[in-house]
Amino acid sequence: MTPMRPRILVIDDDTALAEMIGIVLRAEGFEATMCADGDQALAAFRSAQPDVVLLDVMLPGMDGTQVCRLVREESNVSIIMLTAKSDTVDVVKGLESGADDYVVKPFKPKELVARIRARLRHTQEAVAEQLTVGDLEIDVTGHRVSRGGEPISLTPLEFDLLVALARKPWQVFSREVLLERVWGYRHSADTRLVNVHVQRLRSKIEHDPENPEIVLTVRGVGYRAGVAPQP
Amino acid sequence: MTRSPLRLLRRAVRAWRTSLRVKVIGSTIAVALVALVLVGTVMSATIRDGIFDQRVNTLLLESSRSASIAQSTFNASTASNGTQVQQLLNDMMSALQPGGSSDHDIFLWRSLEAGPASISVNDISTAPERGSTISDRLRAAVVGGGDEQHWQSVAIPVAGGTEPGVIVGSTVEVPVAGTFELYFLYSLAPEQQTLTFIQQVLAISSVLLVGLLGAVTWLVTRQVVRPITQAASVAERLADGHLDERLEVRGHDEVATLGSSFNAMAASLQDQIEQLAALSDVQRRFVSDVSHELRTPLTTVRMASDLIYDSRATLPPALGRSAELLAMQLDRFQSLLDDLLEISRFDAGAAILDAERHDVRALVEHTVDGMTPLSELKGVPVLVDLGEREATADIDQVRVERILRNLVANAIEHADGTVVEVTVRADHRAVAVRVRDHGVGLTREQATHVFDRFWRGDPARARTTGGTGLGLSIAQEDALLHGGRLEAWGRPQHGAAFMLTLPRRAGMPLTSSPMTITGSNVEKAAAFLASVGSAPTGGSHGPATIPDLADPEEQP
């Protein structure tokens, strides 16, 4: 949409790594801003207005998951966690604090760039489209979701997830397919990403997240959009 | 209906086997019953004999007195003709039975042995119908015994049966008529009644005693068994990991001692386990921290190396090759780090199984497909036999794929250009995947060590795919995490086989495997090799095709 180069905020206390990431990102045509301290992360975010935030989990001062939560409170910006731990608990904690995706250290430059591009991808899509699922209206072009005229604020990733399901309400999507469509993973990856984000999406769009009517679980297979359109 | 007593019996047997209390109460009652029956029998026999002897003695005395009275009356009599004698006898009869009560019956019979009498006198008795109770033997004994008394136990017929009695006989001399036999028939019915009553009392008190004994045993065993069952349930809770569980100790008896010893043991166990847990926690955190601390610089180095590697075409040849080596060894370093972290996770018990129902056959196909570049590079065809039967199982896809990748890569690496067979078989309880190569093989001794960490078999078996030496250890841990197993088999110059067996449902214990590890479809492999040798077009399976170097790129 904008001719401007995508802005990436890198929040990492390891200056060598941050610098290296900066080099790689600039080589790929991104604009990179650095921040080395968790306590200053929020201020850096406000001034940089980035399109994507790369956030290290282990930070001096404020912890990465806390930063993530604070950023999420005021913005739907895409957040990718950089984590050295692939243990379930840490990953899920990161995702639950609002991260869209995560990259496990050590990562390859191409991998990191692919993840960032996947998060930026939706800004390039511009097909006029209007969808309805349940009692929700989705304006795909304008990136807006509303219920009875009331707008609902979703992160780009949650929006993509909802649109992917709503476009084909008759189809059941496996977690692997969703990972490919929404996250852009070409090979099988962590299906926990899907579970956590479906929970988050439900908490925003369902009347009762415990008894979902819009994003339904198909046991043993995956998810699909609710068929009955009227509440 | 016919089955229920059998079932009851089976239940009783099970109760006997499983319950100490049932056993104790049962044996107590059984022993008590036997003892009581013995004692009761002896007692009632003794009582019976005592009563009988005493009564008989009394009766003998009484009858002897009656007989002597009769004799002296006869002696004093002046009767001289038949009528008078008859009268005398009749009088005697009423004299001997005062009041005519039926206390006893009297028989006065003319002796058989006596010679023909000068007068005729009738035999008389108070109960002629019971005359049959007097046996000929007794009569003979009485007649032949002179003045002595003779007696015999008899059964007296009464309405609706018989009752015990004693008959006492002696002889009397009747004037003119000669020798007469005098019999007294006494009924022992009162004594029999007394005896019956005593036996009843004995039986009833025995039953009461047994019941009481049972109740007492129940109480006693309850006191003993309850602490035992409590200890058992507490021990079970302890085993389940509730280390704070303790027995309630009351009093100072043996049971209380058992309880306090038990608690002391539990406390010491808890201490040691907590110590070990703390230690392992420290170690796990250390490994995790080290790996984390290593990862950040490694990421930087890695990215830098990748940048240099990407522009190696522009570098002088020596630097370009260095960049390649750097990138390659960084890959190896990273997989080593990953494997170390994975192993440390298993060691810490922190590995979690994320099991879902998956098709193992599809996973095997997918994995083998992914191995195409390696199999082509090594010129090793991979033959896949998925079997007839569907093979879904509750598995952690990531882990099982990692095991399979490891086994297949390992087999390709050691196949020395011969065929690698991947076979899948399933039965209703388990799914098995066997990966067999026909390369240099393993000795039996080597086969037992392949899962050891950092174990390298034959130094001649060079590692070209950059294995870390932890792959098979991790694979085995992954298999164990599923409740499955991973086995190795080998024979020098004949190849090696690895077989993964997984239970089809999570938590299902593994008892057998749907196939044997030593099997190999050698004929099939030979035939395949022959066809490959004549026409290098390969089989229908993608990964089994002969390397086609024109198109080495891109696998699905």
Coordinates of C-alpha atoms in Angstrom, one line a residue, chain B residues 21-492:
Chain B
R21 CA -9.7 -61.0 57.3
V22 CA -11.8 -63.6 55.4
K23 CA -9.0 -66.1 55.7
V24 CA -8.5 -65.6 59.4
I25 CA -12.2 -65.6 60.2
G26 CA -12.8 -68.6 58.0
S27 CA -10.0 -70.7 59.5
T28 CA -11.0 -69.8 63.0
I29 CA -14.5 -70.8 62.5
A30 CA -13.5 -74.0 60.7
V31 CA -11.1 -75.0 63.5
A32 CA -13.7 -74.1 66.2
L33 CA -16.4 -76.1 64.4
V34 CA -14.2 -79.2 64.3
A35 CA -13.1 -78.8 67.9
L36 CA -16.7 -78.3 69.1
V37 CA -18.0 -81.3 67.2
L38 CA -15.3 -83.5 68.7
V39 CA -15.9 -82.2 72.2
G40 CA -19.6 -82.3 71.8
T41 CA -19.5 -85.9 70.7
V42 CA -17.3 -87.0 73.5
M43 CA -19.3 -85.0 76.1
S44 CA -22.7 -86.3 75.0
A45 CA -21.4 -89.9 74.9
T46 CA -20.0 -89.5 78.4
I47 CA -23.2 -88.0 79.7
R48 CA -25.3 -90.6 78.0
D49 CA -23.2 -93.4 79.5
G50 CA -23.3 -91.8 83.0
I51 CA -27.0 -91.4 83.0
F52 CA -27.6 -94.9 81.7
D53 CA -25.3 -96.6 84.2
Q54 CA -26.7 -94.7 87.1
R55 CA -30.2 -95.5 86.1
V56 CA -29.5 -99.1 85.4
N57 CA -27.9 -99.5 88.9
T58 CA -30.9 -98.0 90.5
L59 CA -33.2 -100.2 88.5
L60 CA -31.2 -103.3 89.3
L61 CA -31.4 -102.5 93.0
E62 CA -35.1 -101.8 92.8
S63 CA -35.9 -104.9 90.9
S64 CA -33.8 -107.0 93.1
R65 CA -35.6 -105.7 96.1
S66 CA -39.0 -106.3 94.4
A67 CA -37.9 -109.8 93.5
S68 CA -36.8 -110.6 97.0
I69 CA -40.0 -109.2 98.4
A70 CA -41.9 -111.4 95.9
Q71 CA -39.9 -114.4 96.9
S72 CA -40.4 -114.0 100.6
T73 CA -44.1 -113.5 100.0
F74 CA -44.2 -116.6 98.0
N75 CA -42.3 -118.5 100.6
A76 CA -44.8 -117.4 103.2
S77 CA -47.7 -118.3 101.2
T78 CA -50.0 -121.2 102.0
A79 CA -51.6 -121.5 98.6
S80 CA -52.0 -125.1 97.6
N81 CA -54.2 -125.3 94.5
G82 CA -54.2 -123.7 91.1
T83 CA -56.8 -121.0 91.9
Q84 CA -55.0 -120.0 95.1
V85 CA -51.7 -119.8 93.3
Q86 CA -53.2 -117.7 90.5
Q87 CA -54.7 -115.4 93.1
L88 CA -51.3 -115.2 94.8
L89 CA -49.7 -114.2 91.6
N90 CA -52.3 -111.6 90.8
D91 CA -51.9 -110.1 94.2
M92 CA -48.2 -110.1 93.8
M93 CA -48.6 -108.3 90.5
S94 CA -50.6 -105.4 92.1
A95 CA -48.2 -105.4 95.1
L96 CA -45.2 -104.9 92.8
Q97 CA -46.9 -102.1 90.8
P98 CA -48.3 -99.8 93.4
G99 CA -51.1 -97.6 92.1
G100 CA -51.0 -99.4 88.7
S101 CA -48.9 -96.6 87.2
S102 CA -47.1 -97.4 84.1
D103 CA -43.7 -96.7 85.7
H104 CA -42.7 -100.2 84.8
D105 CA -44.2 -103.3 83.5
I106 CA -44.0 -106.6 85.1
F107 CA -44.0 -110.1 83.6
L108 CA -44.4 -113.2 85.6
W109 CA -43.9 -116.1 83.4
R110 CA -43.7 -119.7 84.1
S111 CA -40.2 -120.8 83.4
L112 CA -39.7 -122.8 80.3
E113 CA -37.1 -125.0 81.9
A114 CA -39.4 -126.0 84.7
G115 CA -40.8 -129.5 84.4
P116 CA -44.5 -130.1 84.0
A117 CA -46.3 -128.6 86.9
S118 CA -48.8 -130.3 89.1
I119 CA -51.2 -127.5 88.6
S120 CA -51.9 -125.1 85.7
V121 CA -51.3 -121.4 86.3
N122 CA -51.5 -118.7 83.7
D123 CA -48.5 -116.4 82.9
I124 CA -49.5 -112.9 83.9
S125 CA -48.1 -109.5 83.1
T126 CA -49.1 -105.8 83.3
A127 CA -48.5 -105.3 79.6
P128 CA -48.8 -108.5 77.6
E129 CA -48.3 -106.7 74.3
R130 CA -44.7 -105.9 75.3
G131 CA -43.9 -109.4 76.0
S132 CA -42.0 -109.6 72.8
T133 CA -39.3 -107.4 74.1
I134 CA -38.1 -110.2 76.3
S135 CA -35.6 -112.1 74.1
D136 CA -35.0 -115.8 74.3
R137 CA -31.4 -115.2 75.1
L138 CA -32.3 -113.2 78.2
R139 CA -34.8 -115.9 79.2
A140 CA -32.2 -118.6 78.8
A141 CA -29.7 -116.5 80.8
V142 CA -32.2 -115.9 83.6
V143 CA -33.2 -119.5 83.8
G144 CA -29.7 -120.7 83.8
G145 CA -28.4 -118.0 86.1
G146 CA -29.9 -119.2 89.3
D147 CA -30.8 -116.4 91.7
E148 CA -28.8 -113.8 89.8
Q149 CA -30.4 -110.9 88.0
H150 CA -29.9 -110.4 84.3
W151 CA -30.7 -107.4 82.3
Q152 CA -30.8 -106.2 78.8
S153 CA -31.3 -102.9 76.9
V154 CA -34.3 -103.1 74.7
A155 CA -36.3 -100.9 72.4
I156 CA -39.9 -100.6 73.7
P157 CA -42.4 -100.2 70.9
V158 CA -44.7 -97.2 71.5
A159 CA -47.1 -95.3 69.3
G160 CA -45.1 -93.9 66.5
G161 CA -41.7 -95.5 67.2
T162 CA -39.7 -97.0 70.0
E163 CA -38.2 -95.7 73.2
P164 CA -35.2 -97.0 75.1
G165 CA -35.8 -99.4 78.0
V166 CA -34.2 -101.9 80.3
I167 CA -35.5 -105.3 81.1
V168 CA -34.4 -107.0 84.3
G169 CA -35.1 -110.6 84.9
S170 CA -34.7 -113.1 87.8
T171 CA -36.4 -116.3 88.9
V172 CA -38.8 -116.8 91.8
E173 CA -40.0 -120.0 93.3
V174 CA -43.8 -120.1 93.5
P175 CA -45.4 -122.7 95.8
V176 CA -46.8 -125.7 94.0
A177 CA -46.4 -124.1 90.6
G178 CA -42.6 -124.2 90.6
T179 CA -40.1 -121.8 89.1
F180 CA -41.3 -118.6 87.6
E181 CA -39.4 -115.9 85.7
L182 CA -40.0 -112.4 86.9
Y183 CA -39.2 -109.6 84.5
F184 CA -39.4 -105.9 85.1
L185 CA -39.5 -103.7 82.0
Y186 CA -38.4 -100.1 82.8
S187 CA -38.8 -97.3 80.2
L188 CA -35.8 -95.0 79.9
A189 CA -37.8 -92.3 78.1
P190 CA -37.3 -89.7 80.8
E191 CA -33.6 -90.2 80.7
Q192 CA -33.7 -90.1 76.9
Q193 CA -35.5 -86.8 77.2
T194 CA -32.9 -85.4 79.6
L195 CA -30.2 -86.6 77.2
T196 CA -31.9 -85.0 74.2
F197 CA -32.3 -81.8 76.1
I198 CA -28.6 -81.8 77.1
Q199 CA -27.6 -82.4 73.5
Q200 CA -29.8 -79.6 72.3
V201 CA -28.3 -77.3 74.8
L202 CA -24.8 -78.4 73.7
A203 CA -25.6 -77.9 70.0
I204 CA -27.2 -74.5 70.5
S205 CA -24.3 -73.3 72.7
S206 CA -21.8 -74.6 70.1
V207 CA -23.5 -72.6 67.4
L208 CA -23.6 -69.5 69.6
L209 CA -19.9 -70.0 70.5
V210 CA -18.9 -70.3 66.9
G211 CA -20.8 -67.1 66.0
L212 CA -19.3 -65.4 68.9
L213 CA -15.8 -66.6 68.0
G214 CA -16.4 -65.3 64.4
A215 CA -17.4 -61.9 65.7
V216 CA -14.4 -61.7 68.0
T217 CA -12.1 -62.7 65.2
W218 CA -13.7 -60.1 63.0
L219 CA -13.1 -57.5 65.6
V220 CA -9.5 -58.6 66.2
T221 CA -8.7 -58.8 62.5
R222 CA -10.3 -55.4 62.0
Q223 CA -7.9 -54.0 64.5
V224 CA -4.9 -55.6 62.8
V225 CA -6.0 -55.4 59.2
R226 CA -7.3 -51.9 59.2
P227 CA -3.8 -50.4 59.8
I228 CA -2.4 -52.7 57.1
T229 CA -5.0 -51.6 54.5
Q230 CA -4.4 -48.0 55.5
A231 CA -0.6 -48.5 55.2
A232 CA -1.2 -50.1 51.8
S233 CA -3.3 -47.2 50.5
V234 CA -0.8 -44.7 51.9
A235 CA 2.0 -46.6 50.2
E236 CA 0.1 -46.5 47.0
R237 CA -0.4 -42.7 47.3
L238 CA 3.3 -42.3 48.0
A239 CA 4.1 -44.4 44.9
D240 CA 1.8 -42.1 42.9
G241 CA 4.0 -39.2 44.0
H242 CA 2.0 -37.8 46.9
L243 CA 5.1 -37.7 49.1
D244 CA 3.4 -35.8 51.9
E245 CA 1.1 -38.7 52.6
R246 CA 1.6 -40.2 56.1
L247 CA 0.0 -42.8 58.3
E248 CA -2.1 -41.8 61.4
V249 CA -0.3 -43.1 64.5
R250 CA -2.3 -43.7 67.6
G251 CA -1.1 -45.3 70.9
H252 CA 2.1 -47.2 71.4
D253 CA 1.3 -50.7 70.4
E254 CA 2.9 -52.8 67.5
V255 CA 0.5 -51.2 65.0
A256 CA 1.6 -47.8 66.1
T257 CA 5.3 -48.9 65.8
L258 CA 4.5 -50.1 62.3
G259 CA 2.9 -46.7 61.5
S260 CA 5.8 -44.7 62.9
S261 CA 8.4 -46.8 61.1
F262 CA 6.4 -46.5 57.9
N263 CA 6.2 -42.7 58.3
A264 CA 10.0 -42.5 59.0
M265 CA 10.6 -44.5 55.8
A266 CA 8.3 -42.2 53.9
A267 CA 10.0 -39.1 55.3
S268 CA 13.4 -40.4 54.4
L269 CA 12.2 -41.3 50.9
Q270 CA 10.7 -37.8 50.5
D271 CA 13.9 -36.2 51.6
Q272 CA 16.0 -38.2 49.2
I273 CA 13.5 -37.7 46.3
E274 CA 13.3 -34.0 46.9
Q275 CA 17.1 -33.8 47.1
L276 CA 17.4 -35.7 43.9
A277 CA 14.7 -33.6 42.3
A278 CA 16.4 -30.4 43.4
L279 CA 19.7 -31.8 42.0
S280 CA 18.2 -32.8 38.7
D281 CA 16.4 -29.5 38.6
V282 CA 19.7 -27.6 39.0
Q283 CA 21.3 -29.8 36.4
R284 CA 18.4 -29.3 34.0
R285 CA 18.4 -25.6 34.5
F286 CA 22.2 -25.6 33.9
V287 CA 21.9 -27.5 30.6
S288 CA 19.0 -25.3 29.6
D289 CA 20.8 -22.1 30.5
V290 CA 24.0 -23.2 28.8
S291 CA 22.1 -24.0 25.7
H292 CA 20.3 -20.7 25.9
E293 CA 23.4 -18.8 26.5
L294 CA 25.1 -20.6 23.6
R295 CA 22.2 -20.0 21.3
T296 CA 22.2 -16.2 21.1
P297 CA 25.9 -16.0 20.0
L298 CA 25.4 -19.0 17.8
T299 CA 22.5 -17.2 16.1
T300 CA 24.7 -14.2 15.4
V301 CA 27.6 -16.4 14.2
R302 CA 25.1 -18.4 12.1
M303 CA 23.6 -15.3 10.4
A304 CA 27.1 -13.9 9.7
S305 CA 28.2 -17.2 8.3
D306 CA 25.1 -17.4 6.1
L307 CA 25.8 -13.9 4.7
I308 CA 29.4 -14.8 4.0
Y309 CA 28.3 -18.1 2.5
D310 CA 25.8 -16.5 0.2
S311 CA 28.5 -14.2 -1.3
R312 CA 31.2 -16.9 -1.4
A313 CA 31.2 -16.7 -5.2
T314 CA 32.8 -13.3 -4.9
L315 CA 35.5 -14.5 -2.5
P316 CA 38.9 -15.9 -3.3
P317 CA 38.7 -19.8 -3.5
A318 CA 40.3 -20.4 0.0
L319 CA 38.0 -18.0 1.7
G320 CA 35.0 -19.4 -0.2
R321 CA 35.8 -22.9 0.9
S322 CA 36.3 -21.7 4.4
A323 CA 32.8 -20.1 4.3
E324 CA 31.4 -23.4 3.2
L325 CA 33.2 -25.3 6.0
L326 CA 32.1 -22.7 8.5
A327 CA 28.4 -23.0 7.4
M328 CA 28.5 -26.8 7.4
Q329 CA 30.1 -27.1 10.8
L330 CA 27.8 -24.6 12.3
D331 CA 24.9 -26.8 11.1
R332 CA 26.5 -29.7 12.9
F333 CA 27.2 -27.6 16.0
Q334 CA 23.6 -26.6 16.0
S335 CA 22.2 -30.1 15.7
L336 CA 24.5 -31.2 18.4
L337 CA 23.2 -28.4 20.6
D338 CA 19.6 -29.3 19.8
D339 CA 20.2 -33.0 20.5
L340 CA 21.9 -32.2 23.8
L341 CA 19.0 -30.1 24.9
E342 CA 16.6 -32.8 23.8
I343 CA 18.5 -35.4 25.8
S344 CA 18.6 -33.2 28.8
R345 CA 14.8 -32.8 28.5
F346 CA 14.4 -36.6 28.6
D347 CA 16.8 -36.9 31.5
A348 CA 14.9 -34.3 33.4
G349 CA 11.6 -36.0 32.7
A350 CA 10.4 -32.8 31.0
A351 CA 9.6 -34.4 27.7
I352 CA 5.9 -34.3 27.0
L353 CA 4.0 -36.5 24.6
D354 CA 1.7 -34.6 22.3
A355 CA -0.2 -37.6 21.0
E356 CA -2.9 -37.5 18.4
R357 CA -4.3 -40.1 16.1
H358 CA -2.2 -40.3 12.9
D359 CA -1.8 -42.6 10.0
V360 CA 1.7 -44.2 10.5
R361 CA 1.7 -45.4 6.9
A362 CA 1.3 -41.9 5.6
L363 CA 4.0 -40.7 7.9
V364 CA 6.4 -43.4 6.8
E365 CA 5.7 -42.5 3.1
H366 CA 6.2 -38.8 3.8
T367 CA 9.4 -39.4 5.7
V368 CA 10.9 -41.6 3.0
D369 CA 9.9 -39.1 0.4
G370 CA 11.8 -36.5 2.4
M371 CA 14.9 -38.7 2.2
T372 CA 15.0 -38.8 -1.5
P373 CA 17.9 -36.4 -1.9
L374 CA 20.0 -38.5 0.5
S375 CA 19.0 -41.8 -1.1
E376 CA 19.9 -40.4 -4.5
L377 CA 23.1 -39.0 -3.3
K378 CA 24.1 -42.4 -1.9
G379 CA 22.6 -44.4 -4.7
V380 CA 20.6 -46.5 -2.2
P381 CA 17.1 -47.5 -3.3
V382 CA 14.5 -47.4 -0.5
L383 CA 11.8 -50.1 -0.8
V384 CA 8.7 -49.3 1.1
D385 CA 6.2 -52.0 2.0
L386 CA 3.2 -50.4 3.8
G387 CA 1.3 -53.7 4.4
E388 CA -2.4 -54.3 3.8
R389 CA -3.7 -53.2 7.1
E390 CA -4.5 -49.6 8.1
A391 CA -2.1 -48.4 10.7
T392 CA -3.4 -45.4 12.7
A393 CA -2.0 -44.9 16.1
D394 CA -1.9 -42.3 18.9
I395 CA 1.4 -40.8 18.3
D396 CA 3.4 -37.5 18.6
Q397 CA 3.9 -36.9 14.9
V398 CA 7.0 -34.7 15.4
R399 CA 8.7 -37.3 17.5
V400 CA 7.8 -40.4 15.4
E401 CA 8.8 -38.6 12.2
R402 CA 12.1 -37.8 13.9
I403 CA 12.6 -41.5 14.8
L404 CA 11.8 -42.6 11.3
R405 CA 14.0 -39.9 9.7
N406 CA 16.8 -41.0 11.9
L407 CA 16.4 -44.7 11.1
V408 CA 16.0 -44.3 7.4
A409 CA 19.0 -41.9 7.2
N410 CA 21.1 -44.3 9.2
A411 CA 20.2 -47.2 7.0
I412 CA 20.9 -45.3 3.8
E413 CA 24.2 -44.2 5.2
H414 CA 25.3 -47.8 6.2
A415 CA 23.7 -49.6 3.2
D416 CA 26.8 -49.4 1.1
G417 CA 24.7 -49.0 -2.0
T418 CA 22.4 -52.0 -1.3
V419 CA 18.7 -51.7 -1.0
V420 CA 17.0 -50.4 2.2
E421 CA 13.7 -52.0 3.1
V422 CA 11.1 -50.1 5.1
T423 CA 8.2 -52.3 6.2
V424 CA 5.1 -51.3 8.1
R425 CA 2.9 -53.9 9.8
A426 CA 0.0 -53.5 12.2
D427 CA -2.2 -55.7 14.3
H428 CA -5.0 -54.6 16.6
R429 CA -2.7 -53.6 19.4
A430 CA 0.4 -52.3 17.8
V431 CA 2.0 -50.7 14.8
A432 CA 5.6 -51.6 13.8
V433 CA 8.0 -50.0 11.4
R434 CA 11.1 -52.0 10.4
V435 CA 14.1 -50.4 8.6
R436 CA 16.5 -53.0 7.2
D437 CA 19.7 -52.5 5.3
H438 CA 22.0 -55.0 3.8
G439 CA 25.3 -53.3 4.4
V440 CA 28.2 -54.1 6.7
G441 CA 25.9 -54.9 9.5
L442 CA 26.4 -55.0 13.2
T443 CA 27.7 -57.7 15.6
R444 CA 25.5 -58.8 18.4
E445 CA 27.7 -56.9 20.8
Q446 CA 27.4 -53.7 18.7
A447 CA 23.7 -54.1 18.4
T448 CA 23.4 -53.8 22.2
H449 CA 25.4 -50.5 22.2
V450 CA 23.8 -48.6 19.3
F451 CA 21.5 -46.7 21.6
D452 CA 24.3 -45.6 23.9
R453 CA 25.1 -41.9 23.8
F454 CA 27.9 -40.8 21.5
W455 CA 28.6 -44.4 20.7
R456 CA 30.4 -45.0 17.4
G457 CA 30.6 -48.5 16.2
D458 CA 33.1 -49.5 13.6
P459 CA 35.4 -46.5 13.2
A460 CA 35.3 -47.5 9.5
R461 CA 31.7 -46.5 9.5
A462 CA 32.3 -42.9 8.8
R463 CA 29.6 -40.4 9.5
T464 CA 29.1 -38.2 6.4
T465 CA 25.7 -36.9 7.2
G466 CA 27.0 -35.2 10.3
G467 CA 25.3 -37.3 12.9
T468 CA 25.7 -36.1 16.4
G469 CA 26.0 -39.6 18.0
L470 CA 22.8 -38.8 19.9
G471 CA 20.2 -39.6 17.2
L472 CA 19.5 -43.2 18.2
S473 CA 19.5 -42.4 21.9
I474 CA 16.9 -39.7 21.3
A475 CA 15.0 -42.0 19.0
Q476 CA 14.8 -44.6 21.7
E477 CA 13.7 -42.1 24.3
D478 CA 11.0 -41.0 21.9
A479 CA 9.8 -44.6 21.4
L480 CA 9.8 -45.1 25.2
L481 CA 7.8 -41.9 25.7
H482 CA 5.1 -43.4 23.5
G483 CA 5.1 -46.6 25.6
G484 CA 6.7 -48.3 22.6
R485 CA 10.1 -49.7 21.9
L486 CA 13.0 -49.5 19.5
E487 CA 15.1 -52.5 18.9
A488 CA 18.3 -53.1 17.0
W489 CA 19.4 -56.3 15.3
G490 CA 22.5 -57.0 13.1
R491 CA 24.7 -59.5 11.6
P492 CA 28.1 -58.7 10.2

